mmCIF file with all atom_site columns, C-alpha atoms in Angstrom:
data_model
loop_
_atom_site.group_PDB
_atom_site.id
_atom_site.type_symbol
_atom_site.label_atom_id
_atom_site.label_alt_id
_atom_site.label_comp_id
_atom_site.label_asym_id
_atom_site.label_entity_id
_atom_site.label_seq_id
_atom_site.pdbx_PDB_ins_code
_atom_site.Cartn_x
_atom_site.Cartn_y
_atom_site.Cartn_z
_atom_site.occupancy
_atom_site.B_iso_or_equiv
_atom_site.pdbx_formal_charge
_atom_site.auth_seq_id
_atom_site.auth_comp_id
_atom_site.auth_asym_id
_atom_site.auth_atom_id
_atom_site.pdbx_PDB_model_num
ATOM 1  C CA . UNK L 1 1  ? 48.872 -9.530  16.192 1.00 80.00 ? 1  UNK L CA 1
ATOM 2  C CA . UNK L 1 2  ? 48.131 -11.717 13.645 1.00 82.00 ? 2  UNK L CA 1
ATOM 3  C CA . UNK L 1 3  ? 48.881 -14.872 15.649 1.00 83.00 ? 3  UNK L CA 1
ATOM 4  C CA . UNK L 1 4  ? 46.187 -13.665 17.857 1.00 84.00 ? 4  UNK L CA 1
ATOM 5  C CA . UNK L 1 5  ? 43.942 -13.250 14.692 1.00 85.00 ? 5  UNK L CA 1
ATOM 6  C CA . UNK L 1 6  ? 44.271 -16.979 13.654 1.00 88.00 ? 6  UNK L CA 1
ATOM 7  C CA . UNK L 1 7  ? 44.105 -18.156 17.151 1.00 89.00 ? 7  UNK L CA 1
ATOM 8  C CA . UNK L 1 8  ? 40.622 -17.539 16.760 1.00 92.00 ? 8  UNK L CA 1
ATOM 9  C CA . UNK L 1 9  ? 40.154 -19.824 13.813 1.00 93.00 ? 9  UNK L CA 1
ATOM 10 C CA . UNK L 1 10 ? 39.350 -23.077 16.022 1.00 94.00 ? 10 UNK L CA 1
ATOM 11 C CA . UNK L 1 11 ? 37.085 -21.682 18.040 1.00 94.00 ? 11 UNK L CA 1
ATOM 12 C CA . UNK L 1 12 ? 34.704 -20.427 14.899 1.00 95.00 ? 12 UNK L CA 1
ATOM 13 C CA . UNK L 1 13 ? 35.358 -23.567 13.451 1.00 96.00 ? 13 UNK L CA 1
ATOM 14 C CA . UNK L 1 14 ? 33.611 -25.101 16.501 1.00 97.00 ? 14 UNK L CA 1
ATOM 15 C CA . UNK L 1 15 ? 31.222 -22.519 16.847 1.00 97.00 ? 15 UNK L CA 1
ATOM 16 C CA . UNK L 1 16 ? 30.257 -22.800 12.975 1.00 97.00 ? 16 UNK L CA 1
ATOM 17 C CA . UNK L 1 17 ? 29.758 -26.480 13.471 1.00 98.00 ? 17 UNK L CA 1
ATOM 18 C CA . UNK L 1 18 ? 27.416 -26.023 16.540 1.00 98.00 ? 18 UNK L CA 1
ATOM 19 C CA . UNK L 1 19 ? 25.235 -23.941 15.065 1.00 98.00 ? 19 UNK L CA 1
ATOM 20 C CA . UNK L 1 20 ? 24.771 -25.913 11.920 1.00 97.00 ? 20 UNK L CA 1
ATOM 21 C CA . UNK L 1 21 ? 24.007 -28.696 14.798 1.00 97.00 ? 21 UNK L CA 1
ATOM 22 C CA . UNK L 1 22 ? 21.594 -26.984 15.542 1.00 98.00 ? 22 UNK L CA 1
ATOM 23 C CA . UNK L 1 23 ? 19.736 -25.988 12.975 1.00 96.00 ? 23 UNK L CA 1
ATOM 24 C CA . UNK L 1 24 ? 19.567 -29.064 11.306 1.00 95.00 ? 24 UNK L CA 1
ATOM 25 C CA . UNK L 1 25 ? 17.940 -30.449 15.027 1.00 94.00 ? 25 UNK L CA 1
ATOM 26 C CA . UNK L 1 26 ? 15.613 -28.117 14.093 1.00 95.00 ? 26 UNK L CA 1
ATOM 27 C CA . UNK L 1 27 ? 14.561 -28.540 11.030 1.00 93.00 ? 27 UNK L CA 1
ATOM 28 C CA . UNK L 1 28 ? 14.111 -31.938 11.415 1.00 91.00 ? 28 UNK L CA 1
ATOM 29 C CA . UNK L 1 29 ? 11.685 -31.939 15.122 1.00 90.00 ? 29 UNK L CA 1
ATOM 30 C CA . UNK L 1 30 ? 9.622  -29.472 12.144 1.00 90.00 ? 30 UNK L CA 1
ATOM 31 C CA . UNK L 1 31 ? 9.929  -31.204 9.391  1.00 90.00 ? 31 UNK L CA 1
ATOM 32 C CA . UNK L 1 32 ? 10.684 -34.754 10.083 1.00 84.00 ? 32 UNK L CA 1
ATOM 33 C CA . UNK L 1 33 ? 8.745  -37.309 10.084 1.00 77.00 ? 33 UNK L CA 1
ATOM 34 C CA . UNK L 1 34 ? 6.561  -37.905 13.008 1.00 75.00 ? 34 UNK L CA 1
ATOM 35 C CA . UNK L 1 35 ? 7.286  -40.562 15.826 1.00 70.00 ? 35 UNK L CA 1
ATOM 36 C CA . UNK L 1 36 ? 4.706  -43.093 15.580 1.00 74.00 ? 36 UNK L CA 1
ATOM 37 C CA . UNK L 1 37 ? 3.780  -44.202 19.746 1.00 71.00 ? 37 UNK L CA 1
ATOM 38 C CA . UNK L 1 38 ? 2.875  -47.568 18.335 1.00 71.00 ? 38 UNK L CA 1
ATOM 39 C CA . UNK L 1 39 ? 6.222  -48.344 16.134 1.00 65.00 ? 39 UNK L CA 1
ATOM 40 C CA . UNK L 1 40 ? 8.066  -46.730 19.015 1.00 64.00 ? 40 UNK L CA 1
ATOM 41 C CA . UNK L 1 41 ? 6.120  -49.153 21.555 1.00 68.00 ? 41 UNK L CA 1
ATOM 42 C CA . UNK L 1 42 ? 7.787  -52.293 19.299 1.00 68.00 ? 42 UNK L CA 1
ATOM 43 C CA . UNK L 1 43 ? 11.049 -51.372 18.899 1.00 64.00 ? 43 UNK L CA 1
ATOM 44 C CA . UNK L 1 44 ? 11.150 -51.212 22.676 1.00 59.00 ? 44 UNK L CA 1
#
């Protein structure tokens, strides 16, 4: 039973990591800085 217990481990690793992906995507579309269209227009 315990082997089942730490087979789990990996999975909330992964989990944990995806939702810290998340969140920081988050906070920075809200509190990044804002795309400028004309800086964006001449990098391309």
């Amino acid at each position: 039973m315990t082997a089942l217990v730490w087979a789990r481990v990996p999975g909330d690793l992964v989990f944990g990591w995806g939702i810290f992906a998340i969140v920081m995507f988050m906070y920075r579309a809200y509190f990044g800085e804002p795309i400028n269209e004309k800086e964006q227009a001449a990098k391309a």
